GROMACS .gro file of C-alpha atoms in nm:
model
  272
    1MET     CA    1   0.003  -0.001   0.012
    2SER     CA    2   0.159   0.300  -0.158
    3GLY     CA    3   0.158   0.661   0.010
    4PRO     CA    4   0.250   0.750   0.403
    5LEU     CA    5   0.268   0.516   0.680
    6PRO     CA    6   0.183   0.193   0.433
    7LEU     CA    7   0.123  -0.144   0.603
    8ARG     CA    8   0.505  -0.247   0.549
    9VAL     CA    9   0.657  -0.047   0.700
   10GLU     CA   10   0.456   0.000   0.996
   11ALA     CA   11   0.474  -0.389   1.041
   12ILE     CA   12   0.867  -0.408   1.003
   13ARG     CA   13   0.855  -0.180   1.238
   14GLN     CA   14   0.681  -0.308   1.486
   15PHE     CA   15   0.884  -0.657   1.400
   16ARG     CA   16   1.179  -0.491   1.548
   17ARG     CA   17   1.027  -0.393   1.868
   18ARG     CA   18   1.185  -0.648   2.153
   19ARG     CA   19   0.822  -0.670   2.280
   20THR     CA   20   0.767  -0.857   1.972
   21LEU     CA   21   1.040  -1.111   1.952
   22VAL     CA   22   0.967  -1.113   2.340
   23ALA     CA   23   0.633  -1.245   2.294
   24PHE     CA   24   0.658  -1.496   1.991
   25GLY     CA   25   1.027  -1.637   2.144
   26LEU     CA   26   0.769  -1.745   2.436
   27LEU     CA   27   0.530  -1.865   2.286
   28LEU     CA   28   0.737  -2.076   2.023
   29LEU     CA   29   0.865  -2.230   2.328
   30LEU     CA   30   0.620  -2.288   2.588
   31PRO     CA   31   0.502  -2.611   2.358
   32TRP     CA   32   0.863  -2.728   2.465
   33ILE     CA   33   0.835  -2.657   2.741
   34LEU     CA   34   0.538  -2.828   2.867
   35VAL     CA   35   0.708  -3.092   2.698
   36ILE     CA   36   0.986  -3.127   2.921
   37ALA     CA   37   0.754  -3.117   3.218
   38PHE     CA   38   0.515  -3.410   3.073
   39GLN     CA   39   0.812  -3.592   3.081
   40PHE     CA   40   0.933  -3.548   3.398
   41GLY     CA   41   0.604  -3.553   3.521
   42GLY     CA   42   0.365  -3.805   3.683
   43ASP     CA   43   0.061  -3.906   3.469
   44GLY     CA   44  -0.308  -4.081   3.601
   45PRO     CA   45  -0.609  -3.870   3.641
   46ASP     CA   46  -0.719  -3.665   3.897
   47GLU     CA   47  -0.742  -3.683   4.208
   48ASP     CA   48  -1.111  -3.653   4.183
   49GLY     CA   49  -1.081  -3.982   3.949
   50ARG     CA   50  -1.195  -3.791   3.652
   51MET     CA   51  -1.035  -3.766   3.334
   52SER     CA   52  -0.890  -3.406   3.216
   53LEU     CA   53  -0.667  -3.272   2.861
   54ALA     CA   54  -0.374  -3.269   3.073
   55ASP     CA   55  -0.427  -3.647   3.118
   56VAL     CA   56  -0.490  -3.756   2.758
   57ALA     CA   57  -0.230  -3.469   2.627
   58THR     CA   58   0.043  -3.745   2.519
   59THR     CA   59  -0.149  -3.916   2.386
   60SER     CA   60  -0.084  -3.739   2.067
   61GLY     CA   61   0.061  -3.467   1.903
   62LEU     CA   62  -0.352  -3.334   1.900
   63ASN     CA   63  -0.413  -3.374   2.196
   64PHE     CA   64  -0.087  -3.188   2.298
   65ALA     CA   65  -0.165  -2.890   2.096
   66LEU     CA   66  -0.500  -2.858   2.243
   67PHE     CA   67  -0.403  -2.877   2.605
   68THR     CA   68  -0.180  -2.636   2.498
   69LEU     CA   69  -0.452  -2.416   2.347
   70PHE     CA   70  -0.679  -2.482   2.695
   71VAL     CA   71  -0.393  -2.385   2.938
   72SER     CA   72  -0.300  -2.085   2.776
   73THR     CA   73  -0.631  -1.880   2.677
   74GLY     CA   74  -0.768  -1.784   2.975
   75PHE     CA   75  -0.445  -1.547   3.054
   76LEU     CA   76  -0.106  -1.620   2.820
   77LEU     CA   77  -0.252  -1.483   2.511
   78VAL     CA   78  -0.527  -1.270   2.672
   79VAL     CA   79  -0.108  -1.071   2.800
   80THR     CA   80   0.004  -1.147   2.443
   81VAL     CA   81  -0.295  -1.018   2.248
   82ALA     CA   82  -0.284  -0.767   2.470
   83LEU     CA   83   0.011  -0.581   2.451
   84PHE     CA   84   0.046  -0.587   2.075
   85CYS     CA   85  -0.279  -0.415   2.120
   86GLY     CA   86  -0.186  -0.183   2.374
   87ASP     CA   87   0.104  -0.112   2.295
   88THR     CA   88   0.116   0.021   1.946
   89VAL     CA   89  -0.032   0.364   1.990
   90ALA     CA   90   0.050   0.457   2.341
   91SER     CA   91   0.375   0.380   2.304
   92GLU     CA   92   0.441   0.625   1.984
   93ALA     CA   93   0.340   0.920   2.252
   94GLY     CA   94   0.518   0.797   2.505
   95TRP     CA   95   0.870   0.830   2.275
   96SER     CA   96   0.684   1.221   2.200
   97SER     CA   97   0.690   1.032   1.771
   98LEU     CA   98   0.295   1.065   1.739
   99ARG     CA   99   0.342   1.430   1.677
  100TYR     CA  100   0.563   1.406   1.389
  101LEU     CA  101   0.362   1.114   1.245
  102LEU     CA  102   0.058   1.290   1.231
  103ALA     CA  103   0.226   1.604   1.054
  104ALA     CA  104   0.220   1.407   0.755
  105PRO     CA  105  -0.044   1.421   0.536
  106VAL     CA  106  -0.235   1.178   0.612
  107PRO     CA  107  -0.615   1.185   0.781
  108ARG     CA  108  -0.612   1.077   1.131
  109ASP     CA  109  -0.827   0.785   1.033
  110ARG     CA  110  -0.570   0.597   0.796
  111LEU     CA  111  -0.291   0.644   1.063
  112LEU     CA  112  -0.465   0.435   1.394
  113ARG     CA  113  -0.634   0.226   1.102
  114GLN     CA  114  -0.253   0.111   0.986
  115LYS     CA  115  -0.164   0.115   1.400
  116LEU     CA  116  -0.484  -0.157   1.393
  117VAL     CA  117  -0.410  -0.374   1.121
  118VAL     CA  118  -0.070  -0.420   1.230
  119ALA     CA  119  -0.118  -0.479   1.551
  120LEU     CA  120  -0.391  -0.720   1.522
  121GLY     CA  121  -0.249  -0.937   1.247
  122TYR     CA  122   0.076  -0.984   1.487
  123ALA     CA  123  -0.240  -1.065   1.730
  124THR     CA  124  -0.382  -1.326   1.489
  125ALA     CA  125   0.007  -1.508   1.436
  126ALA     CA  126   0.059  -1.463   1.774
  127VAL     CA  127  -0.189  -1.734   1.878
  128LEU     CA  128  -0.191  -1.902   1.521
  129ALA     CA  129   0.178  -1.945   1.622
  130LEU     CA  130   0.141  -2.122   1.977
  131PRO     CA  131  -0.102  -2.427   1.827
  132LEU     CA  132   0.146  -2.489   1.550
  133MET     CA  133   0.392  -2.564   1.739
  134ALA     CA  134   0.256  -2.709   2.026
  135LEU     CA  135   0.119  -2.979   1.739
  136LEU     CA  136   0.494  -3.011   1.611
  137ALA     CA  137   0.692  -3.128   1.928
  138GLY     CA  138   0.390  -3.271   2.032
  139THR     CA  139   0.418  -3.479   1.698
  140LEU     CA  140   0.771  -3.503   1.751
  141VAL     CA  141   0.708  -3.623   2.069
  142PHE     CA  142   0.440  -3.823   2.162
  143GLY     CA  143   0.363  -3.955   1.778
  144TRP     CA  144   0.065  -3.869   1.546
  145SER     CA  145  -0.271  -4.093   1.584
  146ASP     CA  146  -0.653  -4.010   1.638
  147ILE     CA  147  -0.797  -3.764   1.952
  148THR     CA  148  -0.855  -3.889   2.231
  149LEU     CA  149  -1.144  -3.714   2.448
  150PRO     CA  150  -1.174  -3.703   2.843
  151THR     CA  151  -1.466  -3.847   2.802
  152GLY     CA  152  -1.394  -4.173   2.664
  153GLY     CA  153  -1.360  -4.237   2.297
  154THR     CA  154  -1.167  -4.103   2.019
  155TYR     CA  155  -1.178  -3.874   1.755
  156PRO     CA  156  -1.034  -3.962   1.378
  157ALA     CA  157  -0.679  -3.782   1.349
  158GLU     CA  158  -0.824  -3.745   0.953
  159SER     CA  159  -1.048  -3.544   1.056
  160ALA     CA  160  -0.974  -3.379   1.318
  161PHE     CA  161  -0.808  -3.091   1.149
  162GLY     CA  162  -1.117  -2.945   1.017
  163ARG     CA  163  -1.222  -2.947   1.459
  164MET     CA  164  -0.897  -2.768   1.510
  165ALA     CA  165  -0.925  -2.529   1.235
  166ILE     CA  166  -1.271  -2.442   1.463
  167ILE     CA  167  -1.144  -2.441   1.804
  168VAL     CA  168  -0.850  -2.184   1.615
  169GLY     CA  169  -1.083  -1.964   1.485
  170TYR     CA  170  -1.297  -1.906   1.797
  171SER     CA  171  -1.065  -1.874   2.022
  172LEU     CA  172  -0.941  -1.602   1.752
  173VAL     CA  173  -1.299  -1.437   1.710
  174SER     CA  174  -1.339  -1.462   2.150
  175GLN     CA  175  -0.971  -1.194   2.170
  176LEU     CA  176  -1.115  -0.987   1.965
  177VAL     CA  177  -1.301  -0.847   2.254
  178VAL     CA  178  -0.935  -0.827   2.444
  179ALA     CA  179  -0.771  -0.697   2.194
  180ALA     CA  180  -1.036  -0.363   2.123
  181LEU     CA  181  -1.004  -0.255   2.459
  182ALA     CA  182  -0.597  -0.243   2.469
  183PHE     CA  183  -0.661  -0.053   2.110
  184LEU     CA  184  -0.926   0.184   2.340
  185LEU     CA  185  -0.632   0.244   2.646
  186SER     CA  186  -0.413   0.260   2.380
  187VAL     CA  187  -0.525   0.530   2.212
  188MET     CA  188  -0.638   0.734   2.495
  189THR     CA  189  -0.329   0.699   2.752
  190ASP     CA  190   0.063   0.736   2.722
  191SER     CA  191   0.124   0.402   2.908
  192PRO     CA  192   0.208   0.136   2.748
  193LEU     CA  193   0.166  -0.055   3.036
  194GLY     CA  194  -0.159   0.118   3.171
  195ALA     CA  195  -0.356  -0.019   2.832
  196VAL     CA  196  -0.203  -0.334   2.801
  197GLY     CA  197  -0.282  -0.382   3.194
  198GLY     CA  198  -0.620  -0.255   3.177
  199ALA     CA  199  -0.753  -0.526   2.883
  200VAL     CA  200  -0.569  -0.813   3.168
  201GLY     CA  201  -0.795  -0.627   3.454
  202LEU     CA  202  -1.104  -0.643   3.280
  203VAL     CA  203  -1.060  -1.090   3.170
  204ILE     CA  204  -0.919  -1.099   3.574
  205VAL     CA  205  -1.232  -0.902   3.649
  206SER     CA  206  -1.504  -1.050   3.504
  207ASN     CA  207  -1.365  -1.399   3.537
  208ILE     CA  208  -1.416  -1.309   3.834
  209LEU     CA  209  -1.727  -1.227   3.842
  210ASP     CA  210  -1.826  -1.490   3.609
  211ALA     CA  211  -1.789  -1.724   3.961
  212VAL     CA  212  -2.015  -1.528   4.132
  213THR     CA  213  -2.297  -1.746   4.063
  214ALA     CA  214  -2.539  -1.564   4.215
  215LEU     CA  215  -2.548  -1.288   3.937
  216GLY     CA  216  -2.784  -1.570   3.743
  217ASP     CA  217  -2.830  -1.479   3.338
  218TRP     CA  218  -2.619  -1.155   3.358
  219ARG     CA  219  -2.296  -1.347   3.340
  220ASP     CA  220  -2.387  -1.389   2.988
  221LEU     CA  221  -2.322  -1.068   2.916
  222LEU     CA  222  -1.953  -1.084   3.041
  223PRO     CA  223  -1.704  -1.046   2.797
  224THR     CA  224  -1.487  -1.416   2.921
  225ARG     CA  225  -1.792  -1.598   3.007
  226PHE     CA  226  -1.745  -1.801   2.661
  227THR     CA  227  -1.405  -1.844   2.644
  228TYR     CA  228  -1.352  -2.254   2.655
  229ALA     CA  229  -1.733  -2.250   2.410
  230TRP     CA  230  -1.452  -2.448   2.190
  231LEU     CA  231  -1.459  -2.709   2.411
  232ASP     CA  232  -1.827  -2.811   2.203
  233ALA     CA  233  -1.618  -2.885   1.931
  234LEU     CA  234  -1.455  -3.170   2.106
  235GLN     CA  235  -1.797  -3.350   2.089
  236PRO     CA  236  -1.865  -3.624   1.889
  237ASP     CA  237  -2.168  -3.399   1.762
  238ILE     CA  238  -2.028  -3.027   1.808
  239SER     CA  239  -2.225  -2.803   1.972
  240TRP     CA  240  -2.270  -2.494   1.831
  241ASN     CA  241  -2.421  -2.221   2.111
  242GLY     CA  242  -2.197  -2.168   2.363
  243MET     CA  243  -1.957  -2.117   2.047
  244ILE     CA  244  -2.244  -1.836   1.850
  245GLN     CA  245  -2.316  -1.666   2.176
  246GLY     CA  246  -1.964  -1.641   2.308
  247ALA     CA  247  -1.838  -1.515   1.903
  248SER     CA  248  -2.172  -1.281   1.909
  249LEU     CA  249  -2.052  -1.091   2.210
  250SER     CA  250  -1.709  -1.041   2.137
  251VAL     CA  251  -1.803  -0.941   1.834
  252THR     CA  252  -2.032  -0.655   1.970
  253TYR     CA  253  -1.773  -0.535   2.240
  254ALA     CA  254  -1.515  -0.492   1.960
  255VAL     CA  255  -1.730  -0.303   1.716
  256VAL     CA  256  -1.796  -0.076   1.990
  257LEU     CA  257  -1.399  -0.057   2.165
  258PHE     CA  258  -1.301   0.063   1.812
  259ALA     CA  259  -1.529   0.254   1.735
  260LEU     CA  260  -1.510   0.454   2.050
  261ALA     CA  261  -1.131   0.445   1.968
  262PHE     CA  262  -1.149   0.609   1.670
  263ARG     CA  263  -1.407   0.842   1.760
  264HIS     CA  264  -1.205   0.921   2.047
  265PHE     CA  265  -0.868   0.980   1.824
  266ARG     CA  266  -0.994   1.275   1.569
  267ALA     CA  267  -1.094   1.501   1.865
  268LYS     CA  268  -0.769   1.413   2.098
  269ASP     CA  269  -0.494   1.691   2.161
  270VAL     CA  270  -0.168   1.506   2.038
  271THR     CA  271   0.136   1.677   2.202
  272SER     CA  272   0.337   1.327   2.274
   0.00000   0.00000   0.00000
């Protein structure tokens, strides 16, 4: 794309940032750390006798990838997505370079759009990199075979990629609300840490409120209520209700928050 601040230039600028390299390094290293943990750890079901994804993680590379995604969805991926989307504008303001970018003959909406597209691109790549590396590590160490379900039975490996695509796709959509809030806070503050921390704090508070059963059906409005709805894709017959509700909720919140970010940036008095 030609013109001021093309996507290629912004992508290269963001890639050279230390936080980008550290984030991807951690995500690509985590599956191997888990492999080592399983190699030195014990086997067997939980103390209550129930099976979980952890108990079948070493049965195949596919199971290991599912387990890695399961343990990372609630926090690690949240922090990663918040980092890419919350740092992109606030860091420029913190370095006092944002006003120089705006001095170029480019509309503010275009500048913000370019940064959002690149931030979402890196966040998407991060969410995809983790299960792909986990699948590679798991297959090399634990072999390739059918998915073993914690509830009993198996699911054919040759048909598993469709389920994996649904699971990863839903994980991406469910992180949209985190990305949108982090991006809004990035526009509103000069502190990248504040933007990232605010988005992560939302997830923590939402998870706490989700545990308050007295809220009843009001919990269905919480942004993290359906985070793990992708587990329904592991059933012999996929149940779509939870994933549809979760995706609708996340997209709705994201559209509103992104709109607020653009509205605020248009009127913002940029002095740094």
